[in-house]
Amino acid sequence: MRPGPRNLITDVPGLLVGNAADDDLKSGTTVLTAKDGLTASVHVMGGAPGTRETDLLAPDKSVAKIDALVLSGGSAFGLDACSGVVDALRAAGRGFRLGPAVIPLVPGAIIFDLLNGGNKDWQDNPYRALGRAAFEAASEEFAIGTAGAGTGALTAMVKGGLGSASFVLDSGVTVGALVAANPMGAVTTPGDRHFWAAPFEVDGEFGGLGPDPRGGLGQALKSRKMQTMRAQAGAEPIPEERGNTTIAIVATDADLTKAQCQRMATAAHDGIGRATVPAHAPGDGDLVFAATTGARPLASPEAELGQIGHAAALCLSRAIGRAIYNAEPADGDLLPCWSGAPGTPSQ
């Protein structure tokens, strides 16, 4: 396996990604789409997901193709980003057709970023406009780090972000991942210098510092994030396990069924567990969508599916590392970026 030319999910031919953000809000939206629609499914392992239209992605449901997938900040408010994408798709005449009716199908998921230092005193929900803007910005090139759905993301110890990575397999199949990393857990080992995902890093894509050489890690669960969120909340209680989530999309050009996409999504969750400690907590909404353009037939689908799922998990771990590595400081930040945290080198 080798990274694709962009090391982004858009190395999968036909995929486009767009970002939109509001710096004052400290939040944003990311949209993945494809001209001809996508076969997709989903697997949820977090205990507190926030989603829209994910039921139609179950293998036993009749919907064959969807038009876009949305990752957004904003908690429940951010689900309205899907409505903005639906508006844009309808204006373009894209969607499921039933007689004269055109019905765009846009599942989505959200992260909680309402206590991250941004101005949340809006009168009208801003996420519908952000969703439409993200869709209209979709292209093969897009920013990672402090961008789109990762604009206001926070990990336990440092600023979170939007990440992406890809692999091209020996068979020619391309696999990629896109993630908004906002977990309860830490993506770095104690001291903030080393990434949990370091064993899976390729070509120094998130610093090249290698794994932490110390043993016995993962026992202490310190969280700057919870300290700062509680300070934002004042006298209001904030449960330890609330206000988190890692949401992701893994994608390929392999010709997979919905059931096979669901298996790919399930396998890809290993990528979250390898890059974030702890992961899949009761208050996390950890979710992975899996999508395919279906453009590349497989000679041996059952045999190749295992490798595709493995590649998806590796891409997702790398995407999480890249999200945090590429995060940039902004006015009003509650946590340092990885490059500015104690003990970390300057990028």
Short mmCIF file of C-alpha atoms in Angstrom, two decimals:
data_model
loop_
_atom_site.label_atom_id
_atom_site.label_comp_id
_atom_site.label_asym_id
_atom_site.label_seq_id
_atom_site.Cartn_x
_atom_site.Cartn_y
_atom_site.Cartn_z
CA MET A 1 0.00 0.00 0.00
CA ARG A 2 1.13 3.51 -0.76
CA PRO A 3 -0.57 6.90 -0.21
CA GLY A 4 -2.34 8.39 -3.20
CA PRO A 5 -1.02 11.54 -4.90
CA ARG A 6 -2.90 13.93 -2.58
CA ASN A 7 -2.99 11.70 0.51
CA LEU A 8 -6.66 12.71 0.74
CA ILE A 9 -9.94 10.81 0.45
CA THR A 10 -10.36 12.48 -2.95
CA ASP A 11 -7.63 10.20 -4.30
CA VAL A 12 -10.62 7.88 -4.77
CA PRO A 13 -11.56 8.86 -8.35
CA GLY A 14 -14.85 10.73 -8.57
CA LEU A 15 -15.01 11.95 -4.97
CA LEU A 16 -15.24 15.63 -4.06
CA VAL A 17 -15.00 17.28 -0.64
CA GLY A 18 -15.97 20.80 0.38
CA ASN A 19 -15.45 22.76 3.59
CA ALA A 20 -17.17 25.81 5.04
CA ALA A 21 -16.51 27.44 8.40
CA ASP A 22 -17.30 30.48 10.51
CA ASP A 23 -14.24 31.58 12.47
CA ASP A 24 -16.28 33.63 14.95
CA LEU A 25 -18.54 30.64 15.55
CA LYS A 26 -15.49 28.33 15.76
CA SER A 27 -17.40 25.69 13.85
CA GLY A 28 -18.03 24.44 10.35
CA THR A 29 -19.18 21.72 8.01
CA THR A 30 -17.59 19.27 5.59
CA VAL A 31 -19.41 17.58 2.71
CA LEU A 32 -18.37 14.57 0.62
CA THR A 33 -20.15 13.95 -2.66
CA ALA A 34 -19.77 12.31 -6.06
CA LYS A 35 -21.30 13.14 -9.42
CA ASP A 36 -23.04 9.81 -9.86
CA GLY A 37 -24.05 9.07 -6.28
CA LEU A 38 -22.60 6.63 -3.78
CA THR A 39 -23.39 3.23 -2.34
CA ALA A 40 -22.98 3.70 1.40
CA SER A 41 -23.55 2.29 4.86
CA VAL A 42 -22.63 3.18 8.43
CA HIS A 43 -21.53 1.67 11.72
CA VAL A 44 -21.91 3.43 15.09
CA MET A 45 -19.80 2.47 18.11
CA GLY A 46 -20.12 5.56 20.29
CA GLY A 47 -22.82 5.70 22.93
CA ALA A 48 -24.16 9.18 22.08
CA PRO A 49 -24.39 9.68 18.31
CA GLY A 50 -26.05 12.61 16.58
CA THR A 51 -27.21 11.63 13.12
CA ARG A 52 -29.60 12.24 10.24
CA GLU A 53 -30.98 9.62 7.82
CA THR A 54 -28.60 6.88 8.87
CA ASP A 55 -31.38 4.25 9.01
CA LEU A 56 -31.64 4.24 5.22
CA LEU A 57 -28.01 3.06 5.05
CA ALA A 58 -28.78 -0.29 6.65
CA PRO A 59 -28.19 -3.17 4.21
CA ASP A 60 -31.82 -4.30 4.40
CA LYS A 61 -33.20 -0.88 3.44
CA SER A 62 -34.26 -0.23 -0.15
CA VAL A 63 -32.23 2.93 -0.85
CA ALA A 64 -29.51 2.02 -3.32
CA LYS A 65 -27.58 5.31 -3.62
CA ILE A 66 -27.10 8.49 -1.66
CA ASP A 67 -26.05 11.90 -3.00
CA ALA A 68 -23.74 13.23 -0.28
CA LEU A 69 -22.51 12.70 3.26
CA VAL A 70 -22.15 15.49 5.82
CA LEU A 71 -19.83 15.85 8.81
CA SER A 72 -20.60 18.94 10.87
CA GLY A 73 -19.94 20.80 14.06
CA GLY A 74 -22.79 22.30 16.02
CA SER A 75 -24.20 19.30 17.89
CA ALA A 76 -27.93 18.92 17.10
CA PHE A 77 -27.97 22.31 15.39
CA GLY A 78 -25.34 21.06 12.95
CA LEU A 79 -27.67 18.43 11.54
CA ASP A 80 -29.33 21.30 9.66
CA ALA A 81 -26.21 21.44 7.48
CA CYS A 82 -27.71 18.45 5.67
CA SER A 83 -30.70 20.61 4.75
CA GLY A 84 -28.41 23.13 3.07
CA VAL A 85 -26.82 20.34 1.05
CA VAL A 86 -30.30 19.06 0.11
CA ASP A 87 -31.19 22.57 -1.10
CA ALA A 88 -28.09 22.75 -3.30
CA LEU A 89 -28.60 19.26 -4.72
CA ARG A 90 -32.25 19.97 -5.51
CA ALA A 91 -31.26 23.19 -7.27
CA ALA A 92 -28.85 21.12 -9.37
CA GLY A 93 -31.58 18.59 -10.19
CA ARG A 94 -29.82 15.80 -8.31
CA GLY A 95 -31.51 13.23 -6.12
CA PHE A 96 -33.80 10.23 -6.05
CA ARG A 97 -36.52 10.66 -8.67
CA LEU A 98 -40.12 9.65 -8.08
CA GLY A 99 -42.15 10.99 -10.96
CA PRO A 100 -41.60 14.76 -11.06
CA ALA A 101 -40.24 14.81 -7.50
CA VAL A 102 -36.48 15.05 -6.89
CA ILE A 103 -35.42 13.98 -3.38
CA PRO A 104 -31.72 14.36 -2.49
CA LEU A 105 -30.55 11.80 0.07
CA VAL A 106 -27.99 13.25 2.46
CA PRO A 107 -27.12 11.37 5.67
CA GLY A 108 -25.00 13.22 8.20
CA ALA A 109 -23.43 13.20 11.64
CA ILE A 110 -22.28 15.87 14.08
CA ILE A 111 -19.69 16.61 16.73
CA PHE A 112 -20.24 18.65 19.90
CA ASP A 113 -18.31 21.93 19.71
CA LEU A 114 -20.68 24.28 21.55
CA LEU A 115 -18.28 24.95 24.46
CA ASN A 116 -15.08 25.66 22.54
CA GLY A 117 -14.75 29.42 22.97
CA GLY A 118 -16.65 30.45 19.84
CA ASN A 119 -19.61 32.83 19.69
CA LYS A 120 -22.72 30.65 19.81
CA ASP A 121 -25.19 33.49 20.35
CA TRP A 122 -26.93 33.18 16.98
CA GLN A 123 -30.56 34.01 16.27
CA ASP A 124 -30.94 31.85 13.17
CA ASN A 125 -29.28 28.45 12.85
CA PRO A 126 -26.14 29.06 10.74
CA TYR A 127 -25.53 25.46 9.73
CA ARG A 128 -27.96 25.28 6.81
CA ALA A 129 -25.95 28.01 5.05
CA LEU A 130 -22.65 26.36 6.02
CA GLY A 131 -23.84 23.06 4.55
CA ARG A 132 -24.76 24.64 1.24
CA ALA A 133 -21.49 26.59 1.11
CA ALA A 134 -19.48 23.43 1.81
CA PHE A 135 -21.28 21.54 -0.95
CA GLU A 136 -20.72 24.36 -3.43
CA ALA A 137 -17.00 24.40 -2.53
CA ALA A 138 -16.55 20.66 -3.17
CA SER A 139 -13.47 19.77 -5.20
CA GLU A 140 -10.60 17.31 -5.30
CA GLU A 141 -8.43 19.62 -3.17
CA PHE A 142 -9.48 20.70 0.30
CA ALA A 143 -7.89 21.90 3.53
CA ILE A 144 -7.32 19.75 6.59
CA GLY A 145 -6.54 20.72 10.18
CA THR A 146 -8.55 23.74 11.36
CA ALA A 147 -11.08 23.52 8.54
CA GLY A 148 -14.66 22.50 7.86
CA ALA A 149 -16.20 20.23 10.48
CA GLY A 150 -12.90 20.20 12.37
CA THR A 151 -12.73 23.98 12.85
CA GLY A 152 -13.79 23.88 16.49
CA ALA A 153 -12.82 20.33 17.37
CA LEU A 154 -10.96 19.56 20.59
CA THR A 155 -9.27 16.40 21.82
CA ALA A 156 -8.61 15.67 25.49
CA MET A 157 -5.31 17.53 25.52
CA VAL A 158 -4.81 19.53 22.30
CA LYS A 159 -6.83 21.10 19.54
CA GLY A 160 -8.60 18.67 17.21
CA GLY A 161 -9.35 19.08 13.55
CA LEU A 162 -10.27 17.67 10.15
CA GLY A 163 -8.03 14.97 8.73
CA SER A 164 -7.72 12.81 5.66
CA ALA A 165 -5.43 10.12 4.26
CA SER A 166 -5.40 7.55 1.48
CA PHE A 167 -3.86 4.31 0.28
CA VAL A 168 -3.65 2.74 -3.16
CA LEU A 169 -3.56 -1.04 -2.82
CA ASP A 170 -1.48 -3.38 -4.98
CA SER A 171 -4.70 -4.38 -6.74
CA GLY A 172 -5.22 -0.78 -7.87
CA VAL A 173 -8.13 -0.20 -5.48
CA THR A 174 -7.99 3.18 -3.70
CA VAL A 175 -9.14 3.62 -0.10
CA GLY A 176 -9.37 6.90 1.79
CA ALA A 177 -10.55 8.37 5.07
CA LEU A 178 -11.99 11.71 6.15
CA VAL A 179 -12.46 12.52 9.84
CA ALA A 180 -13.58 15.24 12.22
CA ALA A 181 -11.60 14.39 15.36
CA ASN A 182 -13.23 15.73 18.53
CA PRO A 183 -12.85 12.80 20.96
CA MET A 184 -13.17 12.49 24.70
CA GLY A 185 -9.85 10.67 24.59
CA ALA A 186 -6.35 11.85 23.77
CA VAL A 187 -4.68 11.43 20.39
CA THR A 188 -1.26 11.96 21.96
CA THR A 189 0.47 10.03 24.72
CA PRO A 190 1.14 11.75 28.09
CA GLY A 191 3.34 14.77 27.45
CA ASP A 192 1.60 15.52 24.11
CA ARG A 193 4.66 14.83 21.96
CA HIS A 194 3.94 11.37 20.48
CA PHE A 195 0.82 10.29 18.61
CA TRP A 196 -0.96 7.06 19.50
CA ALA A 197 -1.23 6.53 15.73
CA ALA A 198 2.54 6.79 15.23
CA PRO A 199 3.08 3.11 14.27
CA PHE A 200 0.87 3.68 11.21
CA GLU A 201 2.40 6.96 10.05
CA VAL A 202 3.74 7.14 6.48
CA ASP A 203 6.57 9.46 5.38
CA GLY A 204 6.45 11.72 8.43
CA GLU A 205 2.91 12.88 7.66
CA PHE A 206 2.29 13.94 11.27
CA GLY A 207 5.74 14.81 12.51
CA GLY A 208 7.71 11.59 12.12
CA LEU A 209 8.57 11.35 15.82
CA GLY A 210 7.71 7.67 16.04
CA PRO A 211 5.97 5.81 18.88
CA ASP A 212 6.38 6.78 22.50
CA PRO A 213 9.17 4.53 23.87
CA ARG A 214 7.67 4.41 27.36
CA GLY A 215 5.55 1.53 28.65
CA GLY A 216 2.46 1.48 30.84
CA LEU A 217 0.72 4.25 28.92
CA GLY A 218 -3.02 4.84 28.80
CA GLN A 219 -3.76 4.45 32.50
CA ALA A 220 -4.11 8.16 33.35
CA LEU A 221 -6.99 9.96 31.64
CA LYS A 222 -6.19 13.64 32.15
CA SER A 223 -8.28 16.04 30.08
CA ARG A 224 -7.58 19.72 29.50
CA LYS A 225 -10.72 19.67 27.36
CA MET A 226 -13.02 18.90 30.30
CA GLN A 227 -11.35 21.56 32.44
CA THR A 228 -11.89 24.25 29.82
CA MET A 229 -15.45 23.13 28.99
CA ARG A 230 -16.39 23.30 32.67
CA ALA A 231 -14.91 26.78 32.87
CA GLN A 232 -17.07 27.79 29.89
CA ALA A 233 -20.16 26.30 31.51
CA GLY A 234 -19.73 28.18 34.80
CA ALA A 235 -22.04 26.80 37.47
CA GLU A 236 -23.78 24.43 35.06
CA PRO A 237 -22.65 20.81 35.56
CA ILE A 238 -20.84 19.13 32.65
CA PRO A 239 -20.75 15.31 32.82
CA GLU A 240 -17.24 13.91 32.36
CA GLU A 241 -18.20 11.78 29.38
CA ARG A 242 -20.31 14.28 27.41
CA GLY A 243 -19.50 16.69 24.60
CA ASN A 244 -17.26 14.63 22.35
CA THR A 245 -17.25 12.48 19.19
CA THR A 246 -15.10 11.32 16.29
CA ILE A 247 -17.07 11.08 13.04
CA ALA A 248 -15.54 9.78 9.85
CA ILE A 249 -16.07 8.64 6.30
CA VAL A 250 -14.04 5.89 4.67
CA ALA A 251 -14.40 5.46 0.94
CA THR A 252 -13.19 3.37 -1.97
CA ASP A 253 -13.68 2.81 -5.68
CA ALA A 254 -14.07 -0.96 -5.18
CA ASP A 255 -17.42 -2.35 -6.30
CA LEU A 256 -19.01 -3.13 -2.92
CA THR A 257 -22.59 -3.80 -1.86
CA LYS A 258 -24.24 -1.93 1.01
CA ALA A 259 -23.58 -4.90 3.27
CA GLN A 260 -19.91 -4.90 2.29
CA CYS A 261 -19.75 -1.14 2.91
CA GLN A 262 -21.09 -1.75 6.41
CA ARG A 263 -18.36 -4.32 7.00
CA MET A 264 -15.79 -1.80 5.78
CA ALA A 265 -17.17 0.80 8.20
CA THR A 266 -17.04 -1.70 11.07
CA ALA A 267 -13.41 -2.59 10.34
CA ALA A 268 -12.48 1.08 10.03
CA HIS A 269 -13.48 1.73 13.65
CA ASP A 270 -10.23 0.00 14.59
CA GLY A 271 -8.55 3.11 13.21
CA ILE A 272 -10.24 5.26 15.86
CA GLY A 273 -9.26 2.84 18.62
CA ARG A 274 -5.62 2.81 17.51
CA ALA A 275 -5.37 6.61 17.32
CA THR A 276 -7.47 7.71 20.32
CA VAL A 277 -7.30 6.59 23.95
CA PRO A 278 -9.91 5.92 25.20
CA ALA A 279 -12.32 5.50 22.28
CA HIS A 280 -15.98 4.52 21.79
CA ALA A 281 -17.00 5.79 25.22
CA PRO A 282 -20.65 6.04 26.35
CA GLY A 283 -20.62 9.81 25.76
CA ASP A 284 -18.77 9.70 22.45
CA GLY A 285 -20.79 9.57 19.25
CA ASP A 286 -18.11 7.67 17.33
CA LEU A 287 -19.45 6.84 13.88
CA VAL A 288 -17.98 5.77 10.55
CA PHE A 289 -19.72 6.05 7.21
CA ALA A 290 -18.41 3.86 4.39
CA ALA A 291 -19.03 4.77 0.76
CA THR A 292 -18.02 3.57 -2.68
CA THR A 293 -18.25 4.82 -6.22
CA GLY A 294 -18.31 1.16 -7.31
CA ALA A 295 -16.15 1.94 -10.32
CA ARG A 296 -13.59 -0.86 -9.90
CA PRO A 297 -14.79 -4.51 -10.11
CA LEU A 298 -13.13 -6.95 -7.73
CA ALA A 299 -11.75 -10.29 -8.90
CA SER A 300 -12.40 -11.89 -5.50
CA PRO A 301 -14.75 -9.67 -3.47
CA GLU A 302 -14.77 -11.68 -0.25
CA ALA A 303 -11.00 -12.04 -0.14
CA GLU A 304 -10.33 -8.42 -1.09
CA LEU A 305 -12.88 -6.98 1.33
CA GLY A 306 -10.69 -7.87 4.31
CA GLN A 307 -7.75 -5.94 2.88
CA ILE A 308 -9.97 -2.98 2.01
CA GLY A 309 -11.27 -2.84 5.60
CA HIS A 310 -7.72 -3.07 6.94
CA ALA A 311 -6.60 -0.25 4.67
CA ALA A 312 -9.58 1.85 5.76
CA ALA A 313 -8.62 1.41 9.43
CA LEU A 314 -5.01 2.41 8.71
CA CYS A 315 -6.15 5.45 6.73
CA LEU A 316 -8.46 6.52 9.54
CA SER A 317 -5.69 6.32 12.16
CA ARG A 318 -3.43 8.37 9.90
CA ALA A 319 -6.20 10.86 9.16
CA ILE A 320 -6.71 11.46 12.89
CA GLY A 321 -3.00 12.08 13.35
CA ARG A 322 -2.94 14.45 10.37
CA ALA A 323 -5.99 16.34 11.68
CA ILE A 324 -4.29 17.21 14.94
CA TYR A 325 -0.85 17.79 13.41
CA ASN A 326 -2.27 20.31 10.93
CA ALA A 327 -4.47 22.22 13.40
CA GLU A 328 -3.69 25.94 13.53
CA PRO A 329 -4.09 28.44 16.38
CA ALA A 330 -6.92 30.97 16.31
CA ASP A 331 -8.15 33.77 18.53
CA GLY A 332 -10.05 32.53 21.55
CA ASP A 333 -8.74 28.96 21.46
CA LEU A 334 -9.22 27.02 24.69
CA LEU A 335 -6.50 24.44 24.00
CA PRO A 336 -3.08 24.61 22.37
CA CYS A 337 -2.43 23.13 18.97
CA TRP A 338 -0.14 20.10 18.92
CA SER A 339 2.74 22.27 17.63
CA GLY A 340 2.31 24.64 20.59
CA ALA A 341 1.68 22.12 23.36
CA PRO A 342 4.32 21.59 26.07
CA GLY A 343 7.03 19.21 24.91
CA THR A 344 6.17 19.29 21.21
CA PRO A 345 8.38 20.64 18.45
CA SER A 346 7.36 23.61 16.35
CA GLN A 347 6.17 22.58 12.88
#
